[in-house]
Amino acid sequence: MFSNSNILGPLFWIIMGVLYMVFITGLVVWLKDLNIKMNWWKWSLVLLWFILLSIIIAGGFTLIGENEMRAGLLFIAVPGAVMIVAGVALSRFLFRNRHEKQNN
Amino acid sequence: MKNKIIDSIIVLSVGFVVIIAAVTGKIIAEKDDLKLIGSILKPGEELQAVNNNKHILFDERGEAYGFIYSGEGRGYNGKLRVAAVSDTTEVIKSVQVLTNKETPSFINRLFRRNFLARFEGIRFSELAAGDKSVDAVAGATITSSAIKEALILGFTAGEGLQQNNNFNISAGWPELMVLLLFLISALISVKKFSAARKYLLWASWTLSVIFLGFVLGQPLTLPRFITLFTGYLPDPGGELYILLIPVLAVGFILISGKNNYCRSVCPFGATQEILGAIGNASHMRLKRFRLVKYIQWGITLLAVVLALVMNNPSVAEYSVFGAFFQLTGTALIFILLLLSIIMSLFFRRPWCNYLCPVDGVMAYFRTMRRAVISIFKR
Amino acid sequence: MNKIDRRKFIKSAGLAGGALSLAGAAGAGYSAGADKDSYTGYGRTNYGEDQFFNRKPFIVDNPTYVKKGEPVRITAVEDIFKRNGMLSRLMFSRGDIEPAWKPADGIDALPGQLRDYYKANPGALEEFIKAMEKGRAQRANWEKYRDKYFIADAWSTAHSSPIRGRGAFPAEPRDRPEKSDFRGVNKVKLEPKSPSHASELIKKICYSFGASLAGIAKVKKEWVYQGSLRGVGREDYEVPSHWKYAIVIAVPHEWDSMYANPTYGTSYDAYSKLRFIAGKMEVFVKELGYSSRPHVPPTSYDLVMPPLAIDAGLGEQGRNGILITPELGANTRLAAVTTDMPLEPDKPIDIGVSRFCEKCKICAEECPGGAIDFSDKAETVVRGYKRWKIDQNKCFTIWNSVATSHARGCRVCLSVCPYSRKNNWVHSFAREVDPRDPTGLVASGLLAMQKKFFNYPGGQEYLPPPDGNNRTFGEAPEWMKTDEWFKI
């Protein structure tokens, strides 16, 4: 990562960490506002989905970085399509038992 | 009354266009055999015909050094002509496919994988007697068997040997699976079973996606209809079920007027239904539904006419089935597939409703049935 | 009001954060793929860190090659280079002298060894004549492709310079092994603390000389050539008793050019590296007070390398006949140094290569010459061991057919092999998980992805027109493309 600099590499991962934190914080607020009750295994499912998606994207781009454009795109497209379907299924599942909308 | 006349006009005019296209395609003559075989010669080499299937090969010094045998095999979309160069001891030196009508991505897969090179060094007599065998390539079974068939036929006919013409129809689990799926589709229409309808549909969809889709990879496609229309039958001993599907699909439409194939047998239709269930898909309401439908059918008609005129059914292949079940196809097809998958989550059967070429064929047969019935009722 | 704004801010920041983190994952992935540290053999080699695969869990007592019948030592005529050399000297004599043999004379007019070989291998002689024809066409066509492969050809020639003629390093032995292997041995000799200390040190020195992989094997008689010995010539001989151990070293070809085989890559980059490493190792061992003899590519061997490397635990044999190692896949080139220094041999490993090769067959499908066996199991018995048959003669015809300035190899079977992968997290996953999976499901899944996702042009496509389109498996690196740097 950033072979010409030994500053940007660590900085990149610090920023990534911040982004994950911001994402999770935002997600908590979203779920609250959508009246979706979460528990530990629902959270694990959501995070597992997100981590898998990240791995698929990172893996595909690794292949693209290796000059394997076709393989990289298919690596993203095929499991990516499965992830989209799984994402829709997961969100329907989360929305299924949500509480009546409250006024806040 | 007015509708009936329109029906008849549509049926007749579409039929007329298709027949004209087919005749045009046939008139554009097939290439001369000798010319085709001549194209594989090296400079200075010459040929002398012994019969239609056997030629003697002379080198530049005028010495006979081998033979070329050529024959036909029954491929997926049509006959393919294959020529093989052998030395004087009948050992195959090289194999070439002279003409074929297979889907390019299909047959290219064979060529790419050195399939033709696998015959090199085998004696014709051993190949014909089945002593030495070249295995069919997974994913292109029919085409690879057809090449082998052509080689054996070319040799036996060229040498005037007894041809091994045993016509053995063999049916296995794929045929049973197709029959089962159509049986379920018929049960679904029966009023008595309306309570079980939902379960029957789901059973059928699941079976279809797994077996017809991923295992066999043989949903009904436009080229299949075109080859049947032009009177070509692939080797029925090999894969009977690929004939069974179109016959049953059209048969149900003509007899009952119900499109059983699309509803419950088609594996990609089933895929869309499953995706729709996951995403709780709704029916898409288009303002100009009729217009979109005519465009869809128009494209199908255009593809059929083009394929017939060019005398090559594979031209009409624009479905996403291959891309979904076998991961083969062009980039455009893959994009179309991805869109169809994502759309299927939110709308019921987007591919069937707006793009599928088989839908047009089925609609045509339904209209035909209606027109015929109306004539007899009068 | 204020509160709602804050919520809205957190919500949109969360969305943006999620999207950006996915983009970050893409960027991290991309740089992992493009990272030069993943170019095994071109990064951390000198500290031994390119031999990163932990072989311990896969150590087996017996090597994975299958013995069938009585082992036979390889003779010079069975080695394609030596055989072609013998035949060429007969066919293409220097000056105005009539050639000693022409194809019209027939096989029976050939001298003993050659006649026996070509009688036992029908079609091999025709294949050689075909190769010569193809070679003529190759030279005639070279002008058409010269500009395109200008840099690649120059690069290859530069790499071949330490290999040829009087300046070659290491120098060819000019004496019997009993003499030449001891020439220059240091009179001072320290006793190693133990053979395992000696082995460890030797491997560390191998790495410091630039070897990506190093292993130690006991010299088995059946891996030693018969009938020709460097420094002596054609004679039958017993294996010298001081050839006790072999230090086996392996390096890869430069990865990007290797993927762009057959036209951009070369064999000589790895060959010259190996010659330097083995040549220096010869001197190092002699300085320690022990005999040594280097065995280096392209043809300066008295031992057959792949089985020796299998004994040394570096890898296993693949369908393409090449040693496949966990770190380098089929992109593995071998040299060895034989010595009487007391060393501790390494144990062979089993990472399931033959099980994978039974299913894969990509190399057979992609071989431009159809020289690689398609049969499921390795059934052909060669000199007492089972293996997949390689038609050397067909292979050599392709060397003479592909668009290079002269017959300098093809190596497509190295590029297309699914094991030939760089060292990044995606491939390391496959590398580590597959050999630990007893069911073979991981291998099948990976293989399906390999075949569907990657673009395999197919054997014929690597040939020049009219047979093919001069395709390469991977795209050539920018630094090899002439039009990027020169006015053409």
PDB file of C-alpha atoms in Angstrom, chain C residues 179-378:
ATOM      1  CA  LYS C 179      38.807 -34.260  -9.703  1.00  0.00           C
ATOM      2  CA  SER C 180      36.792 -31.239 -10.685  1.00  0.00           C
ATOM      3  CA  ASP C 181      34.375 -31.379  -7.740  1.00  0.00           C
ATOM      4  CA  PHE C 182      37.347 -31.102  -5.377  1.00  0.00           C
ATOM      5  CA  ARG C 183      39.254 -28.443  -7.290  1.00  0.00           C
ATOM      6  CA  GLY C 184      39.768 -25.360  -5.107  1.00  0.00           C
ATOM      7  CA  VAL C 185      38.388 -26.967  -1.924  1.00  0.00           C
ATOM      8  CA  ASN C 186      39.641 -25.119   1.149  1.00  0.00           C
ATOM      9  CA  LYS C 187      42.199 -27.071   3.172  1.00  0.00           C
ATOM     10  CA  VAL C 188      40.739 -25.608   6.351  1.00  0.00           C
ATOM     11  CA  LYS C 189      37.580 -27.443   7.266  1.00  0.00           C
ATOM     12  CA  LEU C 190      35.452 -26.724  10.353  1.00  0.00           C
ATOM     13  CA  GLU C 191      33.114 -29.393  11.667  1.00  0.00           C
ATOM     14  CA  PRO C 192      29.442 -28.228  11.622  1.00  0.00           C
ATOM     15  CA  LYS C 193      27.715 -28.431  15.009  1.00  0.00           C
ATOM     16  CA  SER C 194      25.300 -30.903  13.431  1.00  0.00           C
ATOM     17  CA  PRO C 195      23.988 -31.793   9.963  1.00  0.00           C
ATOM     18  CA  SER C 196      20.841 -29.820  10.737  1.00  0.00           C
ATOM     19  CA  HIS C 197      22.956 -26.756  11.539  1.00  0.00           C
ATOM     20  CA  ALA C 198      24.746 -27.219   8.252  1.00  0.00           C
ATOM     21  CA  SER C 199      21.459 -27.528   6.331  1.00  0.00           C
ATOM     22  CA  GLU C 200      20.015 -24.447   7.952  1.00  0.00           C
ATOM     23  CA  LEU C 201      23.090 -22.403   7.191  1.00  0.00           C
ATOM     24  CA  ILE C 202      23.276 -23.594   3.590  1.00  0.00           C
ATOM     25  CA  LYS C 203      19.631 -22.627   3.042  1.00  0.00           C
ATOM     26  CA  LYS C 204      20.168 -19.194   4.573  1.00  0.00           C
ATOM     27  CA  ILE C 205      23.124 -18.685   2.245  1.00  0.00           C
ATOM     28  CA  CYS C 206      21.010 -19.870  -0.715  1.00  0.00           C
ATOM     29  CA  TYR C 207      18.447 -17.220   0.122  1.00  0.00           C
ATOM     30  CA  SER C 208      21.123 -14.574   0.495  1.00  0.00           C
ATOM     31  CA  PHE C 209      22.343 -15.470  -2.988  1.00  0.00           C
ATOM     32  CA  GLY C 210      18.810 -14.908  -4.290  1.00  0.00           C
ATOM     33  CA  ALA C 211      17.168 -18.351  -4.163  1.00  0.00           C
ATOM     34  CA  SER C 212      13.440 -18.145  -3.534  1.00  0.00           C
ATOM     35  CA  LEU C 213      13.254 -21.715  -2.332  1.00  0.00           C
ATOM     36  CA  ALA C 214      15.932 -24.043  -1.053  1.00  0.00           C
ATOM     37  CA  GLY C 215      15.798 -27.642   0.085  1.00  0.00           C
ATOM     38  CA  ILE C 216      18.169 -30.516   0.730  1.00  0.00           C
ATOM     39  CA  ALA C 217      17.797 -34.022  -0.701  1.00  0.00           C
ATOM     40  CA  LYS C 218      19.790 -37.185  -0.546  1.00  0.00           C
ATOM     41  CA  VAL C 219      21.051 -38.071  -4.025  1.00  0.00           C
ATOM     42  CA  LYS C 220      19.207 -41.152  -5.275  1.00  0.00           C
ATOM     43  CA  LYS C 221      20.900 -43.195  -7.952  1.00  0.00           C
ATOM     44  CA  GLU C 222      17.860 -43.204 -10.218  1.00  0.00           C
ATOM     45  CA  TRP C 223      17.889 -39.418 -10.653  1.00  0.00           C
ATOM     46  CA  VAL C 224      21.434 -39.432 -12.066  1.00  0.00           C
ATOM     47  CA  TYR C 225      21.957 -39.418 -15.831  1.00  0.00           C
ATOM     48  CA  GLN C 226      23.503 -42.444 -17.476  1.00  0.00           C
ATOM     49  CA  GLY C 227      25.739 -42.521 -20.517  1.00  0.00           C
ATOM     50  CA  SER C 228      26.937 -38.938 -20.452  1.00  0.00           C
ATOM     51  CA  LEU C 229      28.770 -37.060 -17.740  1.00  0.00           C
ATOM     52  CA  ARG C 230      29.841 -33.453 -17.869  1.00  0.00           C
ATOM     53  CA  GLY C 231      33.587 -33.063 -18.010  1.00  0.00           C
ATOM     54  CA  VAL C 232      33.938 -36.631 -19.261  1.00  0.00           C
ATOM     55  CA  GLY C 233      31.612 -37.129 -22.209  1.00  0.00           C
ATOM     56  CA  ARG C 234      29.750 -40.209 -23.403  1.00  0.00           C
ATOM     57  CA  GLU C 235      30.387 -43.116 -21.087  1.00  0.00           C
ATOM     58  CA  ASP C 236      28.524 -45.309 -18.670  1.00  0.00           C
ATOM     59  CA  TYR C 237      29.413 -44.563 -15.098  1.00  0.00           C
ATOM     60  CA  GLU C 238      28.574 -45.319 -11.492  1.00  0.00           C
ATOM     61  CA  VAL C 239      27.182 -42.456  -9.435  1.00  0.00           C
ATOM     62  CA  PRO C 240      30.229 -40.800  -7.767  1.00  0.00           C
ATOM     63  CA  SER C 241      30.287 -41.649  -4.087  1.00  0.00           C
ATOM     64  CA  HIS C 242      30.833 -38.045  -3.042  1.00  0.00           C
ATOM     65  CA  TRP C 243      27.495 -36.955  -4.554  1.00  0.00           C
ATOM     66  CA  LYS C 244      25.834 -37.534  -1.202  1.00  0.00           C
ATOM     67  CA  TYR C 245      23.451 -34.635  -0.924  1.00  0.00           C
ATOM     68  CA  ALA C 246      21.952 -32.166  -3.322  1.00  0.00           C
ATOM     69  CA  ILE C 247      21.217 -28.591  -2.395  1.00  0.00           C
ATOM     70  CA  VAL C 248      18.161 -27.853  -4.542  1.00  0.00           C
ATOM     71  CA  ILE C 249      17.300 -24.239  -5.293  1.00  0.00           C
ATOM     72  CA  ALA C 250      14.325 -22.741  -7.066  1.00  0.00           C
ATOM     73  CA  VAL C 251      13.527 -19.316  -8.468  1.00  0.00           C
ATOM     74  CA  PRO C 252      10.548 -18.057 -10.458  1.00  0.00           C
ATOM     75  CA  HIS C 253      10.469 -16.183 -13.710  1.00  0.00           C
ATOM     76  CA  GLU C 254       9.631 -12.513 -13.435  1.00  0.00           C
ATOM     77  CA  TRP C 255       5.863 -12.775 -12.999  1.00  0.00           C
ATOM     78  CA  ASP C 256       4.413 -10.242 -15.420  1.00  0.00           C
ATOM     79  CA  SER C 257       6.530 -11.404 -18.348  1.00  0.00           C
ATOM     80  CA  MET C 258       5.860 -15.018 -17.410  1.00  0.00           C
ATOM     81  CA  TYR C 259       2.097 -14.451 -17.631  1.00  0.00           C
ATOM     82  CA  ALA C 260       2.678 -12.933 -21.082  1.00  0.00           C
ATOM     83  CA  ASN C 261       4.088 -16.197 -22.430  1.00  0.00           C
ATOM     84  CA  PRO C 262       4.931 -17.450 -24.984  1.00  0.00           C
ATOM     85  CA  THR C 263       6.074 -14.355 -26.864  1.00  0.00           C
ATOM     86  CA  TYR C 264       7.083 -11.906 -24.125  1.00  0.00           C
ATOM     87  CA  GLY C 265       8.465 -14.226 -21.495  1.00  0.00           C
ATOM     88  CA  THR C 266      11.816 -15.941 -21.493  1.00  0.00           C
ATOM     89  CA  SER C 267      13.403 -18.871 -19.739  1.00  0.00           C
ATOM     90  CA  TYR C 268      16.720 -17.119 -19.370  1.00  0.00           C
ATOM     91  CA  ASP C 269      15.793 -14.692 -16.589  1.00  0.00           C
ATOM     92  CA  ALA C 270      15.347 -17.574 -14.170  1.00  0.00           C
ATOM     93  CA  TYR C 271      18.148 -19.599 -15.730  1.00  0.00           C
ATOM     94  CA  SER C 272      20.739 -16.860 -15.269  1.00  0.00           C
ATOM     95  CA  LYS C 273      19.619 -16.283 -11.691  1.00  0.00           C
ATOM     96  CA  LEU C 274      19.952 -19.979 -10.958  1.00  0.00           C
ATOM     97  CA  ARG C 275      23.393 -20.145 -12.525  1.00  0.00           C
ATOM     98  CA  PHE C 276      24.588 -17.297 -10.344  1.00  0.00           C
ATOM     99  CA  ILE C 277      23.134 -18.827  -7.202  1.00  0.00           C
ATOM    100  CA  ALA C 278      24.368 -22.353  -7.902  1.00  0.00           C
ATOM    101  CA  GLY C 279      27.759 -21.141  -9.096  1.00  0.00           C
ATOM    102  CA  LYS C 280      28.272 -19.073  -5.967  1.00  0.00           C
ATOM    103  CA  MET C 281      27.024 -21.957  -3.859  1.00  0.00           C
ATOM    104  CA  GLU C 282      29.642 -24.220  -5.438  1.00  0.00           C
ATOM    105  CA  VAL C 283      32.362 -21.800  -4.341  1.00  0.00           C
ATOM    106  CA  PHE C 284      30.830 -21.308  -0.910  1.00  0.00           C
ATOM    107  CA  VAL C 285      30.684 -25.039  -0.202  1.00  0.00           C
ATOM    108  CA  LYS C 286      34.243 -25.495  -1.447  1.00  0.00           C
ATOM    109  CA  GLU C 287      35.367 -22.656   0.818  1.00  0.00           C
ATOM    110  CA  LEU C 288      33.830 -24.568   3.729  1.00  0.00           C
ATOM    111  CA  GLY C 289      36.090 -27.475   2.831  1.00  0.00           C
ATOM    112  CA  TYR C 290      33.712 -29.809   0.959  1.00  0.00           C
ATOM    113  CA  SER C 291      33.388 -30.967  -2.627  1.00  0.00           C
ATOM    114  CA  SER C 292      30.682 -29.504  -4.809  1.00  0.00           C
ATOM    115  CA  ARG C 293      29.366 -29.553  -8.371  1.00  0.00           C
ATOM    116  CA  PRO C 294      26.642 -27.249  -9.666  1.00  0.00           C
ATOM    117  CA  HIS C 295      23.895 -28.544 -11.952  1.00  0.00           C
ATOM    118  CA  VAL C 296      22.365 -25.649 -13.812  1.00  0.00           C
ATOM    119  CA  PRO C 297      19.972 -24.879 -16.638  1.00  0.00           C
ATOM    120  CA  PRO C 298      19.494 -24.937 -19.510  1.00  0.00           C
ATOM    121  CA  THR C 299      21.322 -28.224 -20.101  1.00  0.00           C
ATOM    122  CA  SER C 300      24.254 -28.460 -17.685  1.00  0.00           C
ATOM    123  CA  TYR C 301      22.815 -31.198 -15.525  1.00  0.00           C
ATOM    124  CA  ASP C 302      23.988 -34.605 -14.396  1.00  0.00           C
ATOM    125  CA  LEU C 303      20.816 -35.126 -12.411  1.00  0.00           C
ATOM    126  CA  VAL C 304      17.127 -34.876 -13.250  1.00  0.00           C
ATOM    127  CA  MET C 305      15.821 -31.935 -11.285  1.00  0.00           C
ATOM    128  CA  PRO C 306      12.063 -32.332 -10.572  1.00  0.00           C
ATOM    129  CA  PRO C 307      12.207 -35.646  -8.671  1.00  0.00           C
ATOM    130  CA  LEU C 308      15.213 -34.370  -6.725  1.00  0.00           C
ATOM    131  CA  ALA C 309      13.244 -31.271  -5.758  1.00  0.00           C
ATOM    132  CA  ILE C 310      10.303 -33.461  -4.717  1.00  0.00           C
ATOM    133  CA  ASP C 311      12.691 -35.369  -2.424  1.00  0.00           C
ATOM    134  CA  ALA C 312      13.876 -32.024  -1.063  1.00  0.00           C
ATOM    135  CA  GLY C 313      10.312 -31.159  -0.077  1.00  0.00           C
ATOM    136  CA  LEU C 314       9.972 -28.219  -2.412  1.00  0.00           C
ATOM    137  CA  GLY C 315       6.831 -29.428  -4.144  1.00  0.00           C
ATOM    138  CA  GLU C 316       5.198 -32.090  -6.276  1.00  0.00           C
ATOM    139  CA  GLN C 317       5.031 -32.986  -9.924  1.00  0.00           C
ATOM    140  CA  GLY C 318       2.141 -31.631 -12.009  1.00  0.00           C
ATOM    141  CA  ARG C 319       0.339 -32.784 -15.123  1.00  0.00           C
ATOM    142  CA  ASN C 320       2.564 -30.493 -17.169  1.00  0.00           C
ATOM    143  CA  GLY C 321       5.621 -32.393 -15.944  1.00  0.00           C
ATOM    144  CA  ILE C 322       6.861 -29.389 -14.045  1.00  0.00           C
ATOM    145  CA  LEU C 323       7.591 -29.143 -10.340  1.00  0.00           C
ATOM    146  CA  ILE C 324       4.720 -27.344  -8.635  1.00  0.00           C
ATOM    147  CA  THR C 325       5.576 -25.604  -5.391  1.00  0.00           C
ATOM    148  CA  PRO C 326       3.204 -23.928  -2.940  1.00  0.00           C
ATOM    149  CA  GLU C 327       4.917 -20.558  -3.253  1.00  0.00           C
ATOM    150  CA  LEU C 328       5.593 -20.410  -6.978  1.00  0.00           C
ATOM    151  CA  GLY C 329       3.226 -22.919  -8.551  1.00  0.00           C
ATOM    152  CA  ALA C 330       4.544 -24.101 -11.890  1.00  0.00           C
ATOM    153  CA  ASN C 331       6.573 -20.909 -12.193  1.00  0.00           C
ATOM    154  CA  THR C 332       9.460 -22.825 -10.621  1.00  0.00           C
ATOM    155  CA  ARG C 333      12.905 -23.245 -12.160  1.00  0.00           C
ATOM    156  CA  LEU C 334      15.449 -25.560 -10.627  1.00  0.00           C
ATOM    157  CA  ALA C 335      19.161 -25.989 -10.117  1.00  0.00           C
ATOM    158  CA  ALA C 336      21.151 -28.092  -7.675  1.00  0.00           C
ATOM    159  CA  VAL C 337      24.581 -28.386  -6.134  1.00  0.00           C
ATOM    160  CA  THR C 338      25.793 -31.874  -5.216  1.00  0.00           C
ATOM    161  CA  THR C 339      28.155 -32.147  -2.269  1.00  0.00           C
ATOM    162  CA  ASP C 340      29.599 -34.477   0.334  1.00  0.00           C
ATOM    163  CA  MET C 341      29.061 -31.959   3.116  1.00  0.00           C
ATOM    164  CA  PRO C 342      27.087 -33.728   5.876  1.00  0.00           C
ATOM    165  CA  LEU C 343      23.607 -32.239   5.613  1.00  0.00           C
ATOM    166  CA  GLU C 344      20.193 -33.095   6.963  1.00  0.00           C
ATOM    167  CA  PRO C 345      17.787 -33.838   4.085  1.00  0.00           C
ATOM    168  CA  ASP C 346      14.322 -32.260   4.046  1.00  0.00           C
ATOM    169  CA  LYS C 347      11.181 -34.382   3.972  1.00  0.00           C
ATOM    170  CA  PRO C 348       8.916 -34.495   0.904  1.00  0.00           C
ATOM    171  CA  ILE C 349       5.476 -32.856   1.115  1.00  0.00           C
ATOM    172  CA  ASP C 350       1.988 -33.704  -0.077  1.00  0.00           C
ATOM    173  CA  ILE C 351      -0.189 -30.692  -0.816  1.00  0.00           C
ATOM    174  CA  GLY C 352      -2.516 -32.620  -3.127  1.00  0.00           C
ATOM    175  CA  VAL C 353      -1.119 -31.506  -6.462  1.00  0.00           C
ATOM    176  CA  SER C 354      -1.850 -34.743  -8.304  1.00  0.00           C
ATOM    177  CA  ARG C 355      -5.432 -34.829  -7.012  1.00  0.00           C
ATOM    178  CA  PHE C 356      -5.889 -31.310  -8.360  1.00  0.00           C
ATOM    179  CA  CYS C 357      -4.201 -32.050 -11.686  1.00  0.00           C
ATOM    180  CA  GLU C 358      -6.539 -35.004 -12.221  1.00  0.00           C
ATOM    181  CA  LYS C 359      -9.474 -32.587 -12.269  1.00  0.00           C
ATOM    182  CA  CYS C 360      -7.968 -29.475 -13.818  1.00  0.00           C
ATOM    183  CA  LYS C 361      -6.404 -30.221 -17.239  1.00  0.00           C
ATOM    184  CA  ILE C 362      -6.106 -26.510 -18.041  1.00  0.00           C
ATOM    185  CA  CYS C 363      -2.488 -26.935 -19.145  1.00  0.00           C
ATOM    186  CA  ALA C 364      -3.480 -29.733 -21.528  1.00  0.00           C
ATOM    187  CA  GLU C 365      -6.253 -27.573 -22.958  1.00  0.00           C
ATOM    188  CA  GLU C 366      -3.979 -24.573 -23.318  1.00  0.00           C
ATOM    189  CA  CYS C 367      -0.873 -26.313 -24.657  1.00  0.00           C
ATOM    190  CA  PRO C 368      -0.337 -24.939 -28.169  1.00  0.00           C
ATOM    191  CA  GLY C 369       1.158 -28.242 -29.270  1.00  0.00           C
ATOM    192  CA  GLY C 370      -1.260 -30.629 -27.605  1.00  0.00           C
ATOM    193  CA  ALA C 371       1.814 -32.136 -25.956  1.00  0.00           C
ATOM    194  CA  ILE C 372       0.265 -32.654 -22.521  1.00  0.00           C
ATOM    195  CA  ASP C 373      -1.644 -35.778 -21.559  1.00  0.00           C
ATOM    196  CA  PHE C 374      -5.424 -35.488 -21.157  1.00  0.00           C
ATOM    197  CA  SER C 375      -5.953 -38.757 -19.309  1.00  0.00           C
ATOM    198  CA  ASP C 376      -7.475 -38.472 -15.849  1.00  0.00           C
ATOM    199  CA  LYS C 377      -4.839 -40.363 -13.907  1.00  0.00           C
ATOM    200  CA  ALA C 378      -1.094 -40.375 -14.374  1.00  0.00           C
TER     201      ALA C 378
END
